[in-house]
Amino acid sequence: MPLPYRVVRRRAETADTASFVLEPLDEALPPFRPGQFAMLYAFGVGDIPVSVSGILPHRHRLMHTVRAVGAVSTALCELGPGDTVGVRGPFGTVWDTSRAAGGDVLVIAGGIGLAPLRPLVYEVFRAPHRFRRVHVLIGARTPGDLVYRDETAVWAAAGPGGTALTVDRPDAGWAGDVGLVTGLLGHARFDPPGTTAYVCGPEVMIRATARELVHRGLRPERVLVSLERTMRCGTGHCGHCQLGPLLLCRDGAVLGYDRAAPLLATREL
Ligand SMILES: Cc1cc2nc3c(=O)[nH]c(=O)nc-3n(C[C@H](O)[C@H](O)[C@H](O)COP(=O)(O)OP(=O)(O)OC[C@H]3O[C@@H](n4cnc5c(N)ncnc54)[C@H](O)[C@@H]3O)c2cc1C
Ligand code: FES
């Protein structure tokens, strides 16, 4: 059963995307970790998987960032402060940083793929001594599709690692890079065998980025990607999210490219 959470804050990110801070009305769910997702229920419409984009210990608050693409996501995007949403979770695997300790870190996002990576970025930024170099590389179709603009500007100016942004189609005000996010790898300094990469975005971007990283010498099991499938139960029971031998709600959504590569190679997600 979903637990009722109240929207305490809403922030428009782009024309079709908004972030929400949710707070339990009464009982709180167990703590979420970066990479995990919730099933968010828009009452009377339905529920969909949405990654946690912020984990706030104060009052057990959660942040989610939702792009309106269909019935449920649009209903969620229309919520405002004081509205109630049902939440189940936490579900799925995590962006594991234990294996990255002592090495270089690449966080690579395409579009709203930065949402699941955002809590990982803050986890890494909070403990810079654990890692060598940290690079956050962000791509989007247009400047208007970039999320968390205020925050990424701070990361770029003052973050402990390098943050770089690129767009496919610039507008008149864009002075940054143009081209695919993989083009930003040229800005990053990293030692491939000791580097862990965290990659999320459209499936075509994940495939191209993971291939490029392995080509540059990263070990496939240290390239972590997040795969999306339609989900229903979120608990490994309905089989709705099956992809090859995996149930992505249980075995994913985050998994190593060593396991994801054959699935990405054989079918479009
Ligand atoms: C583990 C996981 C984490 C996710 N995290 C986020 C998140 O943080 N923020 C967010 O906005 N969305 C996220 N999604 C995607 C989100 O669940 C879908 O956008 C949502 O299910 C669409 O439902 P709908 O009823 O709004 O649209 P529907 O009516 O179901 O679909 C409308 C259109 O969107 C397409 N669509 C449906 N599901 C997806 C999908 N999973 N990916 C891409 N296109 C889809 C359909 O093909 C259709 O064209 C995540 C999905 C998964 C599996
Ligand atoms: S969503 Fe039901 S098994 Fe994964």
Short mmCIF file of C-alpha atoms and ligand atoms in Angstrom, two decimals:
data_model
loop_
_atom_site.label_atom_id
_atom_site.label_comp_id
_atom_site.label_asym_id
_atom_site.label_seq_id
_atom_site.Cartn_x
_atom_site.Cartn_y
_atom_site.Cartn_z
CA MET A 1 0.00 0.00 0.00
CA PRO A 2 1.33 3.45 -0.84
CA LEU A 3 1.93 5.80 2.07
CA PRO A 4 0.54 9.33 1.75
CA TYR A 5 3.13 12.07 1.29
CA ARG A 6 2.44 15.80 1.02
CA VAL A 7 4.03 18.01 -1.61
CA VAL A 8 5.88 20.69 0.37
CA ARG A 9 7.68 22.32 -2.56
CA ARG A 10 7.44 22.34 -6.34
CA ARG A 11 10.06 23.74 -8.70
CA ALA A 12 9.66 23.93 -12.46
CA GLU A 13 12.83 22.62 -14.10
CA THR A 14 11.93 22.88 -17.80
CA ALA A 15 8.75 23.36 -19.82
CA ASP A 16 7.68 19.75 -19.17
CA THR A 17 9.61 18.79 -16.03
CA ALA A 18 9.19 19.66 -12.35
CA SER A 19 10.85 18.68 -9.09
CA PHE A 20 8.88 17.97 -5.93
CA VAL A 21 9.87 17.74 -2.29
CA LEU A 22 7.61 15.26 -0.50
CA GLU A 23 7.11 14.77 3.22
CA PRO A 24 5.27 11.88 4.90
CA LEU A 25 1.88 12.80 6.30
CA ASP A 26 2.36 10.24 9.05
CA GLU A 27 4.52 7.13 8.71
CA ALA A 28 7.72 7.40 6.63
CA LEU A 29 9.09 4.79 4.24
CA PRO A 30 12.51 3.23 4.97
CA PRO A 31 15.44 5.42 3.85
CA PHE A 32 16.19 5.64 0.12
CA ARG A 33 19.68 5.44 -1.35
CA PRO A 34 20.96 7.06 -4.56
CA GLY A 35 19.85 5.07 -7.61
CA GLN A 36 16.71 3.67 -6.03
CA PHE A 37 13.20 4.53 -7.14
CA ALA A 38 9.71 4.92 -5.74
CA MET A 39 6.34 4.07 -7.21
CA LEU A 40 4.54 7.43 -7.15
CA TYR A 41 0.77 7.21 -7.19
CA ALA A 42 -1.27 10.09 -8.57
CA PHE A 43 -4.57 9.35 -6.86
CA GLY A 44 -7.27 8.25 -9.28
CA VAL A 45 -4.86 8.09 -12.22
CA GLY A 46 -2.18 5.46 -11.52
CA ASP A 47 1.36 4.90 -10.35
CA ILE A 48 4.71 5.03 -12.12
CA PRO A 49 8.35 4.41 -11.18
CA VAL A 50 10.27 7.62 -10.46
CA SER A 51 13.85 7.72 -9.21
CA VAL A 52 14.71 9.54 -6.04
CA SER A 53 16.46 12.77 -7.04
CA GLY A 54 17.06 14.02 -3.52
CA ILE A 55 17.24 12.40 -0.07
CA LEU A 56 16.66 14.90 2.72
CA PRO A 57 17.00 13.60 6.28
CA HIS A 58 14.90 16.49 7.62
CA ARG A 59 11.41 15.10 8.25
CA HIS A 60 12.22 12.07 6.02
CA ARG A 61 11.75 14.23 2.93
CA LEU A 62 12.25 12.94 -0.60
CA MET A 63 12.77 14.80 -3.84
CA HIS A 64 11.55 13.52 -7.20
CA THR A 65 11.86 15.05 -10.64
CA VAL A 66 9.13 14.15 -13.11
CA ARG A 67 8.89 14.74 -16.85
CA ALA A 68 5.32 14.84 -18.18
CA VAL A 69 5.13 12.27 -20.99
CA GLY A 70 1.75 10.58 -20.38
CA ALA A 71 -1.26 10.32 -18.11
CA VAL A 72 0.36 9.61 -14.75
CA SER A 73 3.49 11.72 -15.14
CA THR A 74 1.37 14.66 -16.31
CA ALA A 75 -0.96 14.28 -13.31
CA LEU A 76 2.08 14.24 -11.00
CA CYS A 77 3.59 17.29 -12.69
CA GLU A 78 0.38 19.22 -12.07
CA LEU A 79 0.58 18.71 -8.29
CA GLY A 80 1.46 21.66 -6.09
CA PRO A 81 2.23 22.38 -2.43
CA GLY A 82 -0.34 20.83 -0.11
CA ASP A 83 -1.39 18.11 -2.58
CA THR A 84 -1.01 14.48 -1.59
CA VAL A 85 0.70 11.67 -3.49
CA GLY A 86 1.00 7.96 -2.65
CA VAL A 87 4.53 6.60 -2.35
CA ARG A 88 5.84 3.02 -2.27
CA GLY A 89 9.48 2.02 -1.98
CA PRO A 90 12.40 2.12 -1.83
CA PHE A 91 12.91 -0.21 -4.79
CA GLY A 92 15.85 -1.33 -6.88
CA THR A 93 19.62 -1.28 -6.76
CA VAL A 94 21.91 1.61 -5.86
CA TRP A 95 24.71 3.67 -7.38
CA ASP A 96 27.38 1.85 -5.37
CA THR A 97 30.36 4.11 -4.55
CA SER A 98 32.29 1.61 -2.41
CA ARG A 99 34.12 0.24 -5.46
CA ALA A 100 34.94 3.76 -6.66
CA ALA A 101 36.87 4.74 -3.53
CA GLY A 102 40.44 5.81 -4.25
CA GLY A 103 39.83 6.14 -7.98
CA ASP A 104 38.44 8.64 -10.47
CA VAL A 105 34.70 9.13 -10.86
CA LEU A 106 32.73 10.07 -13.96
CA VAL A 107 29.06 10.98 -13.60
CA ILE A 108 27.53 11.21 -17.08
CA ALA A 109 23.93 12.32 -17.61
CA GLY A 110 21.67 12.87 -20.58
CA GLY A 111 18.61 15.09 -20.10
CA ILE A 112 16.43 14.06 -17.18
CA GLY A 113 18.90 11.22 -16.59
CA LEU A 114 20.57 13.68 -14.23
CA ALA A 115 17.65 13.19 -11.80
CA PRO A 116 18.67 9.71 -10.53
CA LEU A 117 22.31 10.83 -10.51
CA ARG A 118 21.73 14.00 -8.47
CA PRO A 119 21.84 12.29 -5.02
CA LEU A 120 24.97 10.44 -6.11
CA VAL A 121 26.63 13.74 -7.09
CA TYR A 122 25.96 15.13 -3.60
CA GLU A 123 27.15 11.92 -1.94
CA VAL A 124 30.42 12.15 -3.87
CA PHE A 125 30.80 15.91 -3.31
CA ARG A 126 30.30 15.43 0.44
CA ALA A 127 33.30 13.07 0.62
CA PRO A 128 35.86 14.36 -1.89
CA HIS A 129 38.72 12.73 0.05
CA ARG A 130 37.31 9.30 -0.90
CA PHE A 131 37.93 9.81 -4.62
CA ARG A 132 40.72 11.13 -6.87
CA ARG A 133 39.09 13.26 -9.52
CA VAL A 134 35.35 13.72 -9.99
CA HIS A 135 33.85 14.87 -13.29
CA VAL A 136 30.16 15.52 -13.90
CA LEU A 137 29.37 15.58 -17.62
CA ILE A 138 25.87 16.66 -18.64
CA GLY A 139 24.21 16.69 -22.04
CA ALA A 140 20.76 17.76 -23.20
CA ARG A 141 18.97 18.34 -26.48
CA THR A 142 18.69 22.12 -25.98
CA PRO A 143 19.59 24.59 -23.20
CA GLY A 144 15.89 24.57 -22.28
CA ASP A 145 16.10 20.84 -21.51
CA LEU A 146 18.85 21.20 -18.89
CA VAL A 147 17.57 20.47 -15.37
CA TYR A 148 18.92 21.85 -12.07
CA ARG A 149 20.45 24.87 -13.85
CA ASP A 150 21.16 26.76 -10.59
CA GLU A 151 22.86 23.77 -9.04
CA THR A 152 24.93 22.75 -12.07
CA ALA A 153 26.16 26.35 -12.34
CA VAL A 154 27.42 26.07 -8.75
CA TRP A 155 28.97 22.67 -9.41
CA ALA A 156 30.71 24.07 -12.51
CA ALA A 157 32.01 27.15 -10.68
CA ALA A 158 32.95 25.76 -7.31
CA GLY A 159 32.46 22.02 -7.20
CA PRO A 160 35.32 19.82 -6.10
CA GLY A 161 35.51 18.27 -9.56
CA GLY A 162 34.98 19.48 -13.08
CA THR A 163 31.43 19.91 -14.32
CA ALA A 164 30.81 20.40 -18.03
CA LEU A 165 27.62 20.85 -20.01
CA THR A 166 26.83 20.40 -23.67
CA VAL A 167 23.70 20.64 -25.84
CA ASP A 168 22.79 19.17 -29.22
CA ARG A 169 21.05 22.33 -30.43
CA PRO A 170 22.23 25.63 -28.93
CA ASP A 171 20.13 28.77 -28.74
CA ALA A 172 21.31 32.36 -29.12
CA GLY A 173 22.28 32.65 -25.44
CA TRP A 174 24.29 29.41 -25.24
CA ALA A 175 28.04 29.90 -24.93
CA GLY A 176 28.96 26.38 -23.89
CA ASP A 177 29.83 23.17 -25.69
CA VAL A 178 27.73 21.78 -28.52
CA GLY A 179 27.55 18.08 -29.36
CA LEU A 180 27.07 14.71 -27.74
CA VAL A 181 27.88 14.21 -24.06
CA THR A 182 30.61 11.74 -25.04
CA GLY A 183 32.41 14.74 -26.58
CA LEU A 184 32.89 16.08 -23.04
CA LEU A 185 35.12 13.14 -22.14
CA GLY A 186 37.92 15.11 -23.79
CA HIS A 187 37.60 17.69 -20.96
CA ALA A 188 37.96 15.06 -18.24
CA ARG A 189 41.19 13.69 -16.80
CA PHE A 190 40.88 10.15 -15.55
CA ASP A 191 42.87 6.96 -15.29
CA PRO A 192 40.62 4.41 -17.07
CA PRO A 193 41.46 1.20 -15.18
CA GLY A 194 40.83 2.97 -11.84
CA THR A 195 37.74 4.89 -12.92
CA THR A 196 34.12 4.19 -12.05
CA ALA A 197 31.45 5.72 -14.28
CA TYR A 198 27.77 6.29 -13.49
CA VAL A 199 25.65 6.78 -16.61
CA CYS A 200 21.96 7.63 -16.99
CA GLY A 201 19.91 9.09 -19.82
CA PRO A 202 18.06 7.95 -22.92
CA GLU A 203 18.89 4.37 -23.83
CA VAL A 204 20.68 5.40 -27.03
CA MET A 205 22.91 7.76 -25.01
CA ILE A 206 23.65 5.06 -22.42
CA ARG A 207 24.66 2.60 -25.11
CA ALA A 208 26.96 5.05 -26.91
CA THR A 209 28.51 6.35 -23.69
CA ALA A 210 29.14 2.94 -22.15
CA ARG A 211 30.73 1.69 -25.38
CA GLU A 212 32.98 4.75 -25.53
CA LEU A 213 34.05 4.33 -21.90
CA VAL A 214 34.94 0.67 -22.38
CA HIS A 215 36.76 1.62 -25.59
CA ARG A 216 38.79 4.10 -23.53
CA GLY A 217 39.78 1.36 -21.09
CA LEU A 218 37.18 1.36 -18.28
CA ARG A 219 36.26 -2.05 -16.98
CA PRO A 220 32.65 -2.90 -18.02
CA GLU A 221 31.66 -3.82 -14.45
CA ARG A 222 32.78 -0.35 -13.35
CA VAL A 223 30.50 1.35 -15.86
CA LEU A 224 27.18 1.48 -14.01
CA VAL A 225 24.09 2.25 -16.07
CA SER A 226 20.41 2.61 -15.25
CA LEU A 227 17.90 0.79 -17.46
CA GLU A 228 14.20 1.60 -17.60
CA ARG A 229 11.27 -0.70 -18.25
CA THR A 230 7.61 -0.31 -17.60
CA MET A 231 6.92 -1.40 -14.03
CA ARG A 232 3.86 -2.39 -12.08
CA CYS A 233 4.53 -4.07 -8.72
CA GLY A 234 8.12 -2.86 -8.16
CA THR A 235 8.73 -5.88 -5.93
CA GLY A 236 9.79 -8.64 -8.33
CA HIS A 237 6.43 -10.40 -8.43
CA CYS A 238 4.47 -9.42 -11.56
CA GLY A 239 7.15 -9.98 -14.22
CA HIS A 240 6.21 -6.74 -15.96
CA CYS A 241 9.77 -5.39 -15.97
CA GLN A 242 11.46 -8.53 -17.26
CA LEU A 243 14.43 -7.92 -19.54
CA GLY A 244 16.17 -11.13 -20.58
CA PRO A 245 16.94 -13.02 -17.37
CA LEU A 246 16.52 -9.92 -15.20
CA LEU A 247 13.64 -8.32 -13.37
CA LEU A 248 14.69 -4.70 -13.55
CA CYS A 249 12.73 -3.57 -10.49
CA ARG A 250 14.75 -6.02 -8.41
CA ASP A 251 18.02 -6.59 -10.34
CA GLY A 252 18.16 -2.96 -11.56
CA ALA A 253 17.49 -0.34 -12.45
CA VAL A 254 21.24 0.23 -11.82
CA LEU A 255 23.50 -2.50 -13.09
CA GLY A 256 27.00 -2.94 -14.47
CA TYR A 257 27.57 -2.67 -18.19
CA ASP A 258 29.04 -6.19 -18.12
CA ARG A 259 25.46 -7.41 -17.48
CA ALA A 260 23.64 -4.66 -19.38
CA ALA A 261 25.64 -4.83 -22.63
CA PRO A 262 24.06 -8.01 -24.04
CA LEU A 263 20.58 -6.66 -23.22
CA LEU A 264 21.31 -3.28 -24.78
CA ALA A 265 22.82 -4.96 -27.83
CA THR A 266 19.89 -7.25 -28.52
CA ARG A 267 16.86 -5.01 -28.10
CA GLU A 268 15.66 -1.48 -27.85
CA LEU A 269 14.38 -0.73 -24.34
C1 LIG B 1 13.37 2.75 -12.59
C2 LIG B 1 12.75 3.92 -13.31
C3 LIG B 1 13.02 5.19 -12.88
C4 LIG B 1 12.43 6.28 -13.52
N1 LIG B 1 12.71 7.53 -13.06
C5 LIG B 1 12.10 8.59 -13.62
C6 LIG B 1 12.33 9.89 -13.12
O1 LIG B 1 13.12 10.11 -12.18
N2 LIG B 1 11.66 10.92 -13.69
C7 LIG B 1 10.79 10.72 -14.75
O2 LIG B 1 10.20 11.69 -15.23
N3 LIG B 1 10.57 9.50 -15.26
C8 LIG B 1 11.20 8.43 -14.71
N4 LIG B 1 10.95 7.18 -15.21
C9 LIG B 1 10.07 7.05 -16.38
C10 LIG B 1 8.61 7.10 -15.94
O3 LIG B 1 8.33 5.98 -15.14
C11 LIG B 1 7.73 7.09 -17.20
O4 LIG B 1 7.87 8.32 -17.86
C12 LIG B 1 6.29 6.87 -16.82
O5 LIG B 1 6.12 5.51 -16.48
C13 LIG B 1 5.36 7.21 -17.95
O6 LIG B 1 4.02 6.93 -17.51
P1 LIG B 1 2.80 7.82 -17.98
O7 LIG B 1 1.56 7.17 -17.49
O8 LIG B 1 3.01 9.23 -17.61
O9 LIG B 1 2.92 7.75 -19.52
P2 LIG B 1 2.42 6.57 -20.48
O10 LIG B 1 1.04 6.88 -20.90
O11 LIG B 1 2.70 5.24 -19.87
O12 LIG B 1 3.44 6.79 -21.68
C14 LIG B 1 3.46 8.00 -22.42
C15 LIG B 1 4.64 7.98 -23.36
O13 LIG B 1 5.87 7.85 -22.63
C16 LIG B 1 6.57 6.69 -23.05
N5 LIG B 1 7.11 6.02 -21.88
C17 LIG B 1 6.46 5.26 -20.98
N6 LIG B 1 7.28 4.80 -20.05
C18 LIG B 1 8.50 5.28 -20.36
C19 LIG B 1 9.79 5.16 -19.79
N7 LIG B 1 10.02 4.38 -18.73
N8 LIG B 1 10.81 5.82 -20.38
C20 LIG B 1 10.62 6.55 -21.47
N9 LIG B 1 9.42 6.71 -22.08
C21 LIG B 1 8.39 6.07 -21.52
C22 LIG B 1 5.56 5.82 -23.72
O14 LIG B 1 6.17 5.00 -24.72
C23 LIG B 1 4.62 6.83 -24.34
O15 LIG B 1 5.13 7.29 -25.57
C24 LIG B 1 11.55 6.08 -14.62
C25 LIG B 1 11.29 4.78 -15.06
C26 LIG B 1 11.88 3.71 -14.42
C27 LIG B 1 11.59 2.33 -14.90
S1 FES B 2 7.60 -4.50 -11.77
FE1 FES B 2 6.69 -6.39 -11.17
S2 FES B 2 8.35 -7.81 -11.32
FE2 FES B 2 9.28 -5.88 -11.70
#
